[in-house]
Short mmCIF file of C-alpha atoms in Angstrom, two decimals:
data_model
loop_
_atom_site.label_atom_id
_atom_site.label_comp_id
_atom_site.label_asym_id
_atom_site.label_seq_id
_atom_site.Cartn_x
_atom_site.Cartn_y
_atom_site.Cartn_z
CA UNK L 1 154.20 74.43 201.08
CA UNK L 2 154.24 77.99 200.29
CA UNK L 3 156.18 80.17 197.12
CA UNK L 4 156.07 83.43 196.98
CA UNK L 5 157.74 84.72 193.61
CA UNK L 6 159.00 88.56 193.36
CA UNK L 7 158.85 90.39 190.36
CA UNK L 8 158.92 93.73 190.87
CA UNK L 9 158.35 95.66 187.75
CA UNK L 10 155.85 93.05 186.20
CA UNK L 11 157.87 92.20 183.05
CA UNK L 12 158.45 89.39 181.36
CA UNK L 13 154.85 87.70 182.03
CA UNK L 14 155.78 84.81 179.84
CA UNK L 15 158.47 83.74 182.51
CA UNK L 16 156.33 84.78 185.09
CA UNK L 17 153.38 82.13 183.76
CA UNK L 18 156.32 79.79 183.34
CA UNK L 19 157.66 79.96 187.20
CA UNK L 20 154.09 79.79 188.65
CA UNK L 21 153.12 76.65 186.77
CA UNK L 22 156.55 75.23 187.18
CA UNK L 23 156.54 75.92 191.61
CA UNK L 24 152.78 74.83 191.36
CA UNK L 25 153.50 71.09 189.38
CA UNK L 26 156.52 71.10 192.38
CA UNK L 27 153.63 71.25 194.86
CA UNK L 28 153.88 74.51 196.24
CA UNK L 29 151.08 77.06 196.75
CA UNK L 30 152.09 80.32 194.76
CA UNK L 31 151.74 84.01 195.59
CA UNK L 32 153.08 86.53 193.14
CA UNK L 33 154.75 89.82 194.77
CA UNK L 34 156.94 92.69 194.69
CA UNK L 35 158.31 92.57 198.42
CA UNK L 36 159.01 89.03 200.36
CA UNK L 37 156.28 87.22 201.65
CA UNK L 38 156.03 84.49 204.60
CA UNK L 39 156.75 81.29 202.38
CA UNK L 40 158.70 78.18 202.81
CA UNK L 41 160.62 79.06 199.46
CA UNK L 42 161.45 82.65 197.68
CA UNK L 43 162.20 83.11 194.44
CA UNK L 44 163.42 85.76 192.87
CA UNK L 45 162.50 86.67 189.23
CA UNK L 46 162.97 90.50 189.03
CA UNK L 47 164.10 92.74 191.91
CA UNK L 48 166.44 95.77 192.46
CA UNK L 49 168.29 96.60 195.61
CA UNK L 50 166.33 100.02 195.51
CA UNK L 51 163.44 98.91 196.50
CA UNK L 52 164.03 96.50 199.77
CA UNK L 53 162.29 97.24 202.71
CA UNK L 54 163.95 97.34 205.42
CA UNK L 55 161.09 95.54 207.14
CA UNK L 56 161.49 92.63 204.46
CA UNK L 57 164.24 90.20 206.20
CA UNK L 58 162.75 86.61 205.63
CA UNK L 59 163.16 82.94 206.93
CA UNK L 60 162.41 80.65 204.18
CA UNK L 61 163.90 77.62 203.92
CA UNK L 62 165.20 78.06 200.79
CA UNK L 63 165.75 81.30 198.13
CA UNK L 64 165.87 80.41 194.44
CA UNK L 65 167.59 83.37 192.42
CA UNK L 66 167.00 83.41 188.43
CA UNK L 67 169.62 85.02 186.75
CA UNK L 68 168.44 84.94 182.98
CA UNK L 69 167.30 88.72 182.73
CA UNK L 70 171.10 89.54 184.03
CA UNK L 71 170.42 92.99 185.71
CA UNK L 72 169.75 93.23 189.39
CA UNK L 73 168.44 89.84 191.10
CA UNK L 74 172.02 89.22 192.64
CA UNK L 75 172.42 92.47 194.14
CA UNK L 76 169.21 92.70 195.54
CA UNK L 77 169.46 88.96 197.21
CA UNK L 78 172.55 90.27 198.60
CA UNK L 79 171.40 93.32 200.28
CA UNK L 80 168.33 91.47 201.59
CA UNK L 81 168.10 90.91 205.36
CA UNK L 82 167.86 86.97 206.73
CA UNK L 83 169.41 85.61 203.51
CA UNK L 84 172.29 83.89 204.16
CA UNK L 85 172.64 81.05 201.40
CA UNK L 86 170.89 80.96 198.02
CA UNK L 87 170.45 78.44 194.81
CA UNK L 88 171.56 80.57 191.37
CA UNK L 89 170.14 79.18 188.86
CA UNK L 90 172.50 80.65 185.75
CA UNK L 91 173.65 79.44 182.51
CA UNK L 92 176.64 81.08 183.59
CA UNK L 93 180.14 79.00 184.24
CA UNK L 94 181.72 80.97 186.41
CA UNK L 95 179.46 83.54 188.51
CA UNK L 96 180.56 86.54 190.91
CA UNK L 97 177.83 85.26 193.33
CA UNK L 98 179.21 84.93 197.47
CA UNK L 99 176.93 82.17 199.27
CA UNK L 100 175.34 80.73 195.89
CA UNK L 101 174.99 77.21 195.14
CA UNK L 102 175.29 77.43 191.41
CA UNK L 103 172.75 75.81 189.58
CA UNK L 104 173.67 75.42 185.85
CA UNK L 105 170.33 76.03 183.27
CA UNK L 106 167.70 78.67 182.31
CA UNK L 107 164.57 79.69 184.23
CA UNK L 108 161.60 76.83 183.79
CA UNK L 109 159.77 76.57 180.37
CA UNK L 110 156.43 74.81 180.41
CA UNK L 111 156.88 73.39 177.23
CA UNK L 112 152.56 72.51 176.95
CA UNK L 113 151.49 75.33 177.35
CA UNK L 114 153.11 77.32 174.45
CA UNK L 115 153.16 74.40 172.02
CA UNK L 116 150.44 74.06 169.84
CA UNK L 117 148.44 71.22 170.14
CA UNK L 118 147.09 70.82 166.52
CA UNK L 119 148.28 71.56 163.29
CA UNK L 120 150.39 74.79 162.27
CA UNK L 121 149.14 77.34 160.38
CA UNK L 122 150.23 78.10 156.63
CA UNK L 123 153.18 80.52 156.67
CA UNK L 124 151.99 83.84 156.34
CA UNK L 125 155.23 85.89 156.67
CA UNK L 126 158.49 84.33 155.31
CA UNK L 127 160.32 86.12 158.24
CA UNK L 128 159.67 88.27 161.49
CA UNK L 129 161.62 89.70 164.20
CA UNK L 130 159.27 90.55 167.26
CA UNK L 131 160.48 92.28 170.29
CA UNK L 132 160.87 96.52 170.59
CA UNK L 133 163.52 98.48 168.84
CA UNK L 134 166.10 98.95 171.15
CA UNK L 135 167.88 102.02 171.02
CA UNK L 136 171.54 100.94 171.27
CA UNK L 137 172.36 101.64 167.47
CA UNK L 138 175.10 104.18 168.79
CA UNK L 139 176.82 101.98 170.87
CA UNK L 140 176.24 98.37 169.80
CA UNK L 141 178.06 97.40 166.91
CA UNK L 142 175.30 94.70 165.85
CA UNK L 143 172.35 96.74 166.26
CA UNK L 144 173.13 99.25 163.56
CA UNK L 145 173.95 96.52 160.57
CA UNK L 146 170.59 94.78 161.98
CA UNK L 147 168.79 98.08 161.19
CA UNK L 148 170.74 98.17 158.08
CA UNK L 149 169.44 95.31 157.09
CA UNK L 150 166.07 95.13 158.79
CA UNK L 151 165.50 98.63 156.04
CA UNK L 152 165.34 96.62 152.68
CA UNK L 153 164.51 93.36 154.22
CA UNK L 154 161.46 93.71 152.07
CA UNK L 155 159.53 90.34 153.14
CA UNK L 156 160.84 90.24 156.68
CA UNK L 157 157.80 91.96 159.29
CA UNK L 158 158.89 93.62 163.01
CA UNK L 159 156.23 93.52 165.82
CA UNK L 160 156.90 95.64 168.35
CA UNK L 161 157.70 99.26 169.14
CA UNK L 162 159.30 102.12 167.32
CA UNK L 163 160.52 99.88 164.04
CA UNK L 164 158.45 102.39 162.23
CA UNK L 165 161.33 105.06 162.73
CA UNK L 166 163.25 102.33 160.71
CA UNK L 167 162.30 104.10 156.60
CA UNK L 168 161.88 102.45 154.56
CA UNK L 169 159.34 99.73 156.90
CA UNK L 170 155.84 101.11 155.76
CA UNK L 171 153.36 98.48 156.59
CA UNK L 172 156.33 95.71 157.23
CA UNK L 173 156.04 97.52 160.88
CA UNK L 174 153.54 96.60 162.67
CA UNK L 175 153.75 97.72 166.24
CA UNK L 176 153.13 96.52 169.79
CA UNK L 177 151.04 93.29 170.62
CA UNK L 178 150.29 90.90 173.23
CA UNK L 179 151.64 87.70 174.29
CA UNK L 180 149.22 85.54 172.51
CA UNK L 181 149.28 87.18 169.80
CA UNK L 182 153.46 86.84 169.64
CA UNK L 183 152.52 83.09 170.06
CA UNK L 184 150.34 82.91 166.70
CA UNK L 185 152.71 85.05 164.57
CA UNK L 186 155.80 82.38 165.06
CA UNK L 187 153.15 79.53 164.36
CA UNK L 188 152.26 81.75 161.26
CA UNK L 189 156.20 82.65 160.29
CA UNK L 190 159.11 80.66 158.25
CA UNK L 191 161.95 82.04 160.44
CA UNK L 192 162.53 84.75 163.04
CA UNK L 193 165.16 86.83 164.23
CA UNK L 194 166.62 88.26 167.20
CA UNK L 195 169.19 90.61 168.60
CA UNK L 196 169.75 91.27 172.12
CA UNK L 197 171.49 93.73 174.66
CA UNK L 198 175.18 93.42 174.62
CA UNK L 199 175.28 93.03 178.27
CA UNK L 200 173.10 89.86 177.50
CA UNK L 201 174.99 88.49 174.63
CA UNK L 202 175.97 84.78 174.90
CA UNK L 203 175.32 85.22 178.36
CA UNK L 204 171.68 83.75 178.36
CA UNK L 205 168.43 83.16 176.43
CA UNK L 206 166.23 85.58 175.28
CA UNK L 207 162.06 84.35 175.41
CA UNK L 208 162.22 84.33 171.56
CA UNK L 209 164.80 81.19 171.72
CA UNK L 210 162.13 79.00 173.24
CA UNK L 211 158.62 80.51 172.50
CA UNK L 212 160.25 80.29 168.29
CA UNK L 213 160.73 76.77 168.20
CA UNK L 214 158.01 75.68 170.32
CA UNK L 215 155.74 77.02 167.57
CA UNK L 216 157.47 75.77 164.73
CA UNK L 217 159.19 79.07 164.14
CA UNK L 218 163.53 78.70 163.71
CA UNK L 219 165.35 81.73 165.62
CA UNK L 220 168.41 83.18 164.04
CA UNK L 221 170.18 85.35 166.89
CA UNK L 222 173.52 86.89 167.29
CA UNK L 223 174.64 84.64 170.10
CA UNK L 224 173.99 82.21 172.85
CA UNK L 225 175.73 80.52 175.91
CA UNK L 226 178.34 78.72 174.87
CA UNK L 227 177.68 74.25 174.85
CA UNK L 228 174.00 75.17 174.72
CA UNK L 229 172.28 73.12 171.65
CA UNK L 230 168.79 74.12 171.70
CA UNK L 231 166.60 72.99 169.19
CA UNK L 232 165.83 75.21 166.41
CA UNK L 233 168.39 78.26 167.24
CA UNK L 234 170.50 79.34 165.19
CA UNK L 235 173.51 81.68 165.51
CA UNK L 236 174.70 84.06 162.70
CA UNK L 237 176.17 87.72 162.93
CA UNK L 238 175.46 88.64 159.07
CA UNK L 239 171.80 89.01 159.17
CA UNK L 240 172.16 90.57 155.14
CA UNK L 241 172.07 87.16 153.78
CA UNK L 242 168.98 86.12 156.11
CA UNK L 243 166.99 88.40 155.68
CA UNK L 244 167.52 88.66 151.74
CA UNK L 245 166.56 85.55 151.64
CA UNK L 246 164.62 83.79 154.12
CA UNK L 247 164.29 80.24 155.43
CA UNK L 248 160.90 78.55 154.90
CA UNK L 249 161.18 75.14 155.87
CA UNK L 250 158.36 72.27 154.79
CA UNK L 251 155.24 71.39 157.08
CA UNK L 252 156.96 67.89 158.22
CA UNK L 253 160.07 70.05 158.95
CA UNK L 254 157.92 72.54 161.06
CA UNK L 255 156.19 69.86 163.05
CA UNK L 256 159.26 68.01 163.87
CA UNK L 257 160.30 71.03 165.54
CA UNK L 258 157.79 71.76 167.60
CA UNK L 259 158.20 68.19 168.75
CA UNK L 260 161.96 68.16 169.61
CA UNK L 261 161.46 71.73 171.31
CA UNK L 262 158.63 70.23 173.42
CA UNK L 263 160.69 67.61 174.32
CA UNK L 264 163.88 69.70 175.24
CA UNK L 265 161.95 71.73 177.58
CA UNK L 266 159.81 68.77 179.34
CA UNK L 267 162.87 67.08 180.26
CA UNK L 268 164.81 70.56 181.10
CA UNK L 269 162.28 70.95 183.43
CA UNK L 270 162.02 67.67 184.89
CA UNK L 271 166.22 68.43 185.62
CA UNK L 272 165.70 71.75 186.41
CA UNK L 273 163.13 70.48 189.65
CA UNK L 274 165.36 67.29 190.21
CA UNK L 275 168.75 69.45 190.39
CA UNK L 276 166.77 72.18 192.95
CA UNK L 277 165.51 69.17 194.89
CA UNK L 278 161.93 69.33 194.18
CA UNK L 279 159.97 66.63 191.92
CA UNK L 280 158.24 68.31 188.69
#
């Protein structure tokens, strides 16, 4: 059996890995693409309406449609010639989506491969935030106190881009870096934090929720979908007392996380296949 998975603007590679492992386990044989290709299943990570072909109407047997990144996956499975019925998958309740089969849960994490498989590291930095600045301070009113706070946070580090417009961040800025590297910093960290787009808020997950607590690493975030207990993340709005004083817990406490993460995601997955009606 054939997959062909579109992402057409190439981010999020973590989800990317996660989909291709999760349609290979499900015995499929997977192509990556921007534009449909012939396949038995299609599933659709990242696309815009923008950029259909008109040449691109398809007959697969089945179209799966991840909604986690909440921008433009509906609209362009909509729009997109020879689809005519479609599997959302959606943490979402109650979903604007015409000819979806609703599928309640997040997109696949392969809980393995991000987990470590040894010991964790000591802590090396009592708290990070890693993900870009995003420049919303003007119209989000979370993003502005986070700044606020992120400013005399004086142990708490930010890995990503443009934090070092944040004064006074000196060398607790540290800038852009890759996947792996992301992975090794929350082995290496007490806590993290997070703060996403308002359009995303308590809508759905953000990588940080899973790739945090599969490394040891407790998240502290603004918000999440609502009946959603996922191990190791935390909700708070007041990010003042955090980061003043962050949350180190003991090496037993650390490893027991990354156990009960790992085991939340295997058997998400396992439900995730089962409820699509593939075996994992």
């Amino acid at each position: 059996m054939r997959c062909c998975i579109i992402n057409q603007d190439h981010h999020d590679p973590d989800v990317t890995i996660n989909l291709i492992l999760f349609y290979e386990s499900c015995g499929f044989e997977v192509t990556l693409s921007t534009r449909p290709q012939p396949a038995d299943l299609i599933v659709v990570q990242r696309a815009y309406p923008k950029y259909i072909d008109p040449a691109a109407a398809i007959d697969a047997k089945a179209v799966h449609v991840y909604d986690y990144s909440k921008m433009e996956n509906l609209q362009y499975v909509r729009a997109l010639p020879g689809v005519q019925r479609y599997q959302l998958v959606t943490l979402e309740d109650a979903t604007d989506a015409p000819g979806a089969e609703l599928v309640h849960g997040n997109h696949p994490v392969i809980a393995q491969l991000w987990a470590p498989d040894g010991p964790l590291p000591p802590v090396r930095y009592p708290s990070v935030h890693i993900g870009n600045r995003k420049a919303t301070a003007a119209t989000d009113p979370l993003q502005a106190p986070f700044e606020r706070y992120a400013a005399r946070a004086t142990d708490c580090h930010f890995f990503g881009g443009d934090w070092q417009q944040v004064a006074p961040m000196g060398r607790r800025a540290h800038g852009h870096i890759t996947l792996h590297e992301t992975q090794a910093i929350y082995r290496s960290s007490g806590c993290g934090f997070g703060i996403m787009y308002a359009y995303q808020r308590g809508r759905t997950l953000s990588g940080r929720m899973w790739q945090g607590p599969l490394n040891g690493c407790p998240i502290y975030t603004e918000a999440k979908p609502p009946n959603l207990d996922l191990p190791g993340v935390l909700c708070t709005v007041d990010y003042s007392e955090m980061l003043d004083t962050p949350r180190v817990m003991a090496p037993a406490q650390r490893h027991a996380l990354v156990a009960s993460a790992r085991l939340f995601w295997e058997q998400d997955a396992v439900r995730l296949a089962s409820t699509l009606g593939m075996q994992f």
